[in-house]
mmCIF file of N, CA and C in Angstrom:
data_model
loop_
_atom_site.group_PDB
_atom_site.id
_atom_site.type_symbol
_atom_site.label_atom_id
_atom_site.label_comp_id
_atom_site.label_asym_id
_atom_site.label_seq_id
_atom_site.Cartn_x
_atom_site.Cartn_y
_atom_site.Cartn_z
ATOM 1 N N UNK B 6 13.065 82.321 -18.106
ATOM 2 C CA UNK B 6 14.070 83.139 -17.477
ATOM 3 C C UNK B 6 14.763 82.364 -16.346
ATOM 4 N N UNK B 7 13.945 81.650 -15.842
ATOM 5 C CA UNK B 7 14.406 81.051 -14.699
ATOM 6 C C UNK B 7 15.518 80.011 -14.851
ATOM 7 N N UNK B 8 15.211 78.532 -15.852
ATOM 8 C CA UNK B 8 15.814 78.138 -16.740
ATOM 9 C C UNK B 8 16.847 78.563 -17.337
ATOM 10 N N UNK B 9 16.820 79.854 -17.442
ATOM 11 C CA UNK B 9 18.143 80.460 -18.349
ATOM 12 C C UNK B 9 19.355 80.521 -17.211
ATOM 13 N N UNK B 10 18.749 80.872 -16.317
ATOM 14 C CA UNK B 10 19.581 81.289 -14.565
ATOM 15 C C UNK B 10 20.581 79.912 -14.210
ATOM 16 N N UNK B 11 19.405 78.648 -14.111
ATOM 17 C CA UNK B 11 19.828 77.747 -13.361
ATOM 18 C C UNK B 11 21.063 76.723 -14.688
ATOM 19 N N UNK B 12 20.554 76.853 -16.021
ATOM 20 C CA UNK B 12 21.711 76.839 -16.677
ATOM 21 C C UNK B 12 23.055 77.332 -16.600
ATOM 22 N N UNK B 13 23.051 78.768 -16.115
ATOM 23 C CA UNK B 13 24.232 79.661 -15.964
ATOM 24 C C UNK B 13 24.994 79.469 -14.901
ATOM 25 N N UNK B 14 24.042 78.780 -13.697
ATOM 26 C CA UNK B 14 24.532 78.145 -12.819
ATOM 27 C C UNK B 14 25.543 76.848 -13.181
ATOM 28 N N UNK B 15 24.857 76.153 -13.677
ATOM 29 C CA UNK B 15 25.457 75.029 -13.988
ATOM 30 C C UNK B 15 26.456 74.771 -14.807
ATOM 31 N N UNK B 16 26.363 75.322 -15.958
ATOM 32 C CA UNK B 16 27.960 76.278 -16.624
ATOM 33 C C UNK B 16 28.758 76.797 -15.893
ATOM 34 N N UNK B 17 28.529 77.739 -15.342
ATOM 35 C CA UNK B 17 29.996 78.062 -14.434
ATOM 36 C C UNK B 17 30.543 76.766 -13.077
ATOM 37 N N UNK B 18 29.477 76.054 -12.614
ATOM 38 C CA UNK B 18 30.072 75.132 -11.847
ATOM 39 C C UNK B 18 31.212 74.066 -12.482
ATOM 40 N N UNK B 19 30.436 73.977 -14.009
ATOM 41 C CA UNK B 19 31.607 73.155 -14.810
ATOM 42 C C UNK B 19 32.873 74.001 -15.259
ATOM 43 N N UNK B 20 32.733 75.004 -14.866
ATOM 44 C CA UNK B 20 33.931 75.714 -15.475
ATOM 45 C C UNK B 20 34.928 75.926 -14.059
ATOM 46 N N UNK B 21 34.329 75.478 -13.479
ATOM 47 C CA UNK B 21 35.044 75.788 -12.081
ATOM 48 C C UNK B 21 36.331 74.930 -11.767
ATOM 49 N N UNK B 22 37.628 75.445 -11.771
ATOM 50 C CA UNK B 22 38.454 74.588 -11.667
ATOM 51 C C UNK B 22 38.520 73.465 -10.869
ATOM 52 N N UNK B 23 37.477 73.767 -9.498
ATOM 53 C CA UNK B 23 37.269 72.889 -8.446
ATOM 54 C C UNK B 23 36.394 71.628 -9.071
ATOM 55 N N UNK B 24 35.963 71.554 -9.996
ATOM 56 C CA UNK B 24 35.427 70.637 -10.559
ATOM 57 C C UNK B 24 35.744 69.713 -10.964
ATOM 58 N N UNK B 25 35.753 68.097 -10.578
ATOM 59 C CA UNK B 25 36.315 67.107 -11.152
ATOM 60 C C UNK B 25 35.977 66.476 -11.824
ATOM 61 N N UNK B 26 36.307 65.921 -12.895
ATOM 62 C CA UNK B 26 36.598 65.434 -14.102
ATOM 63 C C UNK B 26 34.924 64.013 -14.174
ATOM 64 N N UNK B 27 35.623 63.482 -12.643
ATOM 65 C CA UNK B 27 34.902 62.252 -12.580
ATOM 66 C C UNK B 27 33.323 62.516 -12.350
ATOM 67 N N UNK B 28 33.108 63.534 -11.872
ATOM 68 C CA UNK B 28 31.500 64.319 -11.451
ATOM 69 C C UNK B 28 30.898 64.587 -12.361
ATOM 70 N N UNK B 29 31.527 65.506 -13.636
ATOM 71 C CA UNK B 29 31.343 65.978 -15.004
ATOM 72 C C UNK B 29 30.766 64.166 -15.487
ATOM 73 N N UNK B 30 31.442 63.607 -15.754
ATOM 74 C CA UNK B 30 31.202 61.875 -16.016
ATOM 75 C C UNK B 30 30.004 61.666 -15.793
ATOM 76 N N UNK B 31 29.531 61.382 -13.890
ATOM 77 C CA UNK B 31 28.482 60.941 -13.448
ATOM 78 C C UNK B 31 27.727 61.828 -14.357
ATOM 79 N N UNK B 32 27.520 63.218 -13.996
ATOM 80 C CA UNK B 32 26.232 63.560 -14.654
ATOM 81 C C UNK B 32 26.225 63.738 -16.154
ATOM 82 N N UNK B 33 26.722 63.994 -16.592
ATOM 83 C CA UNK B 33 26.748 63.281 -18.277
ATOM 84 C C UNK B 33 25.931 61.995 -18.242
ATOM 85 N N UNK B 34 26.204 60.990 -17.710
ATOM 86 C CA UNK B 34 25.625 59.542 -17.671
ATOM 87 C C UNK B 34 24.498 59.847 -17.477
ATOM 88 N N UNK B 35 23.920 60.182 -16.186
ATOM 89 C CA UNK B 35 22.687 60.471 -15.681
ATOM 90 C C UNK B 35 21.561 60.677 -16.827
ATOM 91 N N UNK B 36 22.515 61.916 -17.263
ATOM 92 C CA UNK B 36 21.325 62.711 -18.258
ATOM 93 C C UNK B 36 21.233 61.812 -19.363
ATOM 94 N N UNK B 37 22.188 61.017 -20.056
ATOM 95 C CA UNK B 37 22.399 60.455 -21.116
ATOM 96 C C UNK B 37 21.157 58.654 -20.841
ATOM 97 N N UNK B 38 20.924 58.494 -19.860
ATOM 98 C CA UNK B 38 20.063 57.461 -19.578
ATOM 99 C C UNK B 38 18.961 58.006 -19.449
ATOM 100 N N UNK B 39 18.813 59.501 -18.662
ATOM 101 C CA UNK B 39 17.398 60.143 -18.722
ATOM 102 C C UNK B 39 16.771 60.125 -20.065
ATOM 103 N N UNK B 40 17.613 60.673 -21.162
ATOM 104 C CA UNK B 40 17.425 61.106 -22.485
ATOM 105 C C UNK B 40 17.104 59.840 -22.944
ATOM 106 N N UNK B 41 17.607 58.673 -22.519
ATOM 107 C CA UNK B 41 17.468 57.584 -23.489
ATOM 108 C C UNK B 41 15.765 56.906 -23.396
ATOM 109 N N UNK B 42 15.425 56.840 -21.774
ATOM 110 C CA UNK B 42 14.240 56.251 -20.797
ATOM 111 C C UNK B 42 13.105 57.162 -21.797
ATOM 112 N N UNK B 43 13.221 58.822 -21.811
ATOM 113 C CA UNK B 43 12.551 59.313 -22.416
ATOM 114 C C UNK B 43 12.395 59.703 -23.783
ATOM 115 N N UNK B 44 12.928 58.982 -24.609
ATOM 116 C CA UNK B 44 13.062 58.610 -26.285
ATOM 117 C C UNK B 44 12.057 57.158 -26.162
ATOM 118 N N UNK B 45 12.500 56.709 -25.560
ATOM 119 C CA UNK B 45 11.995 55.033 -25.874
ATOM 120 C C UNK B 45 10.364 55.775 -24.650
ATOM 121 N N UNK B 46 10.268 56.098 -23.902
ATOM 122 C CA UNK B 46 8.939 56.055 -23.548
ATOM 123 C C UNK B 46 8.154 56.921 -24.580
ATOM 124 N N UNK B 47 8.299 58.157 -25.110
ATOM 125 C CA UNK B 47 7.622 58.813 -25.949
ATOM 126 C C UNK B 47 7.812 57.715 -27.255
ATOM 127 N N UNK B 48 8.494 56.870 -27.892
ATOM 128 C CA UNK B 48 8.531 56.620 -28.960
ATOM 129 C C UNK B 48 7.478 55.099 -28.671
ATOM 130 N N UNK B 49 7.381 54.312 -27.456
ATOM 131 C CA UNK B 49 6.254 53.658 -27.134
ATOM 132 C C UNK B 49 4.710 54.069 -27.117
ATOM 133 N N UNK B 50 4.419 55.165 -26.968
ATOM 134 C CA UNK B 50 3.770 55.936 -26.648
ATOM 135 C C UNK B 50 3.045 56.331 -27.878
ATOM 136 N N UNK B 51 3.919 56.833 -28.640
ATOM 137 C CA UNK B 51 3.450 57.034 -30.202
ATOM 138 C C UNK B 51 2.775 55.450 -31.250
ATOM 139 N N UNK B 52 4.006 54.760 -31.025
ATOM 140 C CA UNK B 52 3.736 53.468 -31.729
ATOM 141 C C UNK B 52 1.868 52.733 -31.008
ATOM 142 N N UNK B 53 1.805 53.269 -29.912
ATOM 143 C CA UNK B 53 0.821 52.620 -29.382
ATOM 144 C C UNK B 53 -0.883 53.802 -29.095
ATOM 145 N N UNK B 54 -0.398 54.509 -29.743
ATOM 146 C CA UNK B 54 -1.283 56.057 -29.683
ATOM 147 C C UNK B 54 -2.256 55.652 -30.844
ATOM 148 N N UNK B 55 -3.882 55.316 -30.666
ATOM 149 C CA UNK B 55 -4.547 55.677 -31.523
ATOM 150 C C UNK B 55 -4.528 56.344 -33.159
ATOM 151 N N UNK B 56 -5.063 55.840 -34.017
ATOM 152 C CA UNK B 56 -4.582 56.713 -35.286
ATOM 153 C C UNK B 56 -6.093 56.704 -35.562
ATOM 154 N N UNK B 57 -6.878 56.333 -35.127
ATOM 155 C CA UNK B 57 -8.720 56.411 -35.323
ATOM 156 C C UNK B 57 -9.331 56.908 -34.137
ATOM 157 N N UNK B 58 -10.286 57.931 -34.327
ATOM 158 C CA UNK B 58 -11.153 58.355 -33.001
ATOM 159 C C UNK B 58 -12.201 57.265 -33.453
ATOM 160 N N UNK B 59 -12.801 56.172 -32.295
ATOM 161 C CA UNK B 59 -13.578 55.725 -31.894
ATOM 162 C C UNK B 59 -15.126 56.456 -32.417
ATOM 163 N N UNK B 60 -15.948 55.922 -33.334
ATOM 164 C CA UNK B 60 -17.206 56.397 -33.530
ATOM 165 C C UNK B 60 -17.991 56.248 -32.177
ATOM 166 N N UNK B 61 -18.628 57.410 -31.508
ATOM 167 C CA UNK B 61 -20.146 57.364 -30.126
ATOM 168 C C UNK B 61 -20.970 56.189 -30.462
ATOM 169 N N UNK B 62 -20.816 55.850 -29.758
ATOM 170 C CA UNK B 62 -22.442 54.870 -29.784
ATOM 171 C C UNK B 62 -23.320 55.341 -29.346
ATOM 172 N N UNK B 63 -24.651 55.778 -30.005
ATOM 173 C CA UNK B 63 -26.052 56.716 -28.922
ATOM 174 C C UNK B 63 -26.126 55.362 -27.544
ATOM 175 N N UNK B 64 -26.274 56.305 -26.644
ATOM 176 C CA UNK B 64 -26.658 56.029 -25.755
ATOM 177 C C UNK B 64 -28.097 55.462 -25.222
ATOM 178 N N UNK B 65 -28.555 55.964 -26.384
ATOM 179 C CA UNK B 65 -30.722 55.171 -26.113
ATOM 180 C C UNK B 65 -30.719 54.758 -27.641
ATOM 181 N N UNK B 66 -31.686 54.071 -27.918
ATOM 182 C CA UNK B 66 -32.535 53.934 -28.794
ATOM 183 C C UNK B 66 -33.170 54.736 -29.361
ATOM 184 N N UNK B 67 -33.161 55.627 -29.208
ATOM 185 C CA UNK B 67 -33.635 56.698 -29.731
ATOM 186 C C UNK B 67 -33.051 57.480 -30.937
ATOM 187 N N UNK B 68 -33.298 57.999 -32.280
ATOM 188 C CA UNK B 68 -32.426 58.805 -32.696
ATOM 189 C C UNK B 68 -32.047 59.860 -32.461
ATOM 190 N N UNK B 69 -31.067 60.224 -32.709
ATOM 191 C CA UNK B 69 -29.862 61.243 -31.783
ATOM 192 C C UNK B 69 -30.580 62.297 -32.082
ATOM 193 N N UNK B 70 -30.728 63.554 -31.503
ATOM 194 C CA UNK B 70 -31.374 64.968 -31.604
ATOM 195 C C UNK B 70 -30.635 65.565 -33.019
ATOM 196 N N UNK B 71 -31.094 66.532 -33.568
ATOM 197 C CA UNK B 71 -30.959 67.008 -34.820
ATOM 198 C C UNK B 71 -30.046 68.299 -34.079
ATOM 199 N N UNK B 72 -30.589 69.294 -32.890
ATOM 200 C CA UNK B 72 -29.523 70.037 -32.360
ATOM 201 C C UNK B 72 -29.715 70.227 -30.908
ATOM 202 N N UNK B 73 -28.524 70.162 -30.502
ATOM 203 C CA UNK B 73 -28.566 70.011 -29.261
ATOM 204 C C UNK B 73 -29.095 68.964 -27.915
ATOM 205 N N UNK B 74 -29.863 69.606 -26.952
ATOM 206 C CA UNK B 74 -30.456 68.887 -25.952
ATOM 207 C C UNK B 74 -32.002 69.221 -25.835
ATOM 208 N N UNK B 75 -32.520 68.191 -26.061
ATOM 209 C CA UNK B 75 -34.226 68.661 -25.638
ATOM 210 C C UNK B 75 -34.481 68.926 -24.588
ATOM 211 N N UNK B 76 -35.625 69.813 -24.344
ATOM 212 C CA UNK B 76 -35.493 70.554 -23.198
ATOM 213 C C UNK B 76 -37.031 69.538 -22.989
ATOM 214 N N UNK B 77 -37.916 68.932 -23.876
ATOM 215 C CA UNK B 77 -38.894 69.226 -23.992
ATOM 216 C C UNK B 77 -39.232 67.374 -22.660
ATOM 217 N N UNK B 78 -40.150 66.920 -22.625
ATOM 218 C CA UNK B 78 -40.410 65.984 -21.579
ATOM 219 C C UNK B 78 -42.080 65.765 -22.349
ATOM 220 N N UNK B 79 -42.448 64.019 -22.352
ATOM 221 C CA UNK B 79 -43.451 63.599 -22.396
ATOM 222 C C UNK B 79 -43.957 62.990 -21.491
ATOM 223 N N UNK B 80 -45.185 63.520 -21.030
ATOM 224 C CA UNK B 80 -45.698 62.889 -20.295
ATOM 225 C C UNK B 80 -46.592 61.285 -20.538
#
């Protein structure tokens, strides 16, 4: 909702006759390099993202419990 607001804002500022041509420009650009920084970082991101989960290595020597955590202790 909020989002929807600050859009409506920003639409009517461009509609505003007081609005110049050259401002409309700058931020066009702005966004158009934002959009670009964040294509190429998500698309790095992917290319370099895991496609295998890593098998656990047990942690002891021991074989791994059948369920859960032993509660149990040898003395």
């Amino acid at each position: 909702m909020e989002q929807q607001f600050k859009l409506k804002q920003i639409e009517n500022a461009l509609r505003s006759p007081e609005t110049k041509l050259e401002d409309v420009i700058t931020i066009f650009m702005a966004l158009q390099r934002q959009n670009f920084t964040l294509c190429n970082t998500v698309s790095n991101l992917v290319k370099k993202w895991p496609t295998q989960i890593p098998q656990a290595q047990p942690t002891t020597d021991e074989g791994q419990f059948k369920f859960g955590i032993s509660s149990e202790i040898k003395d």
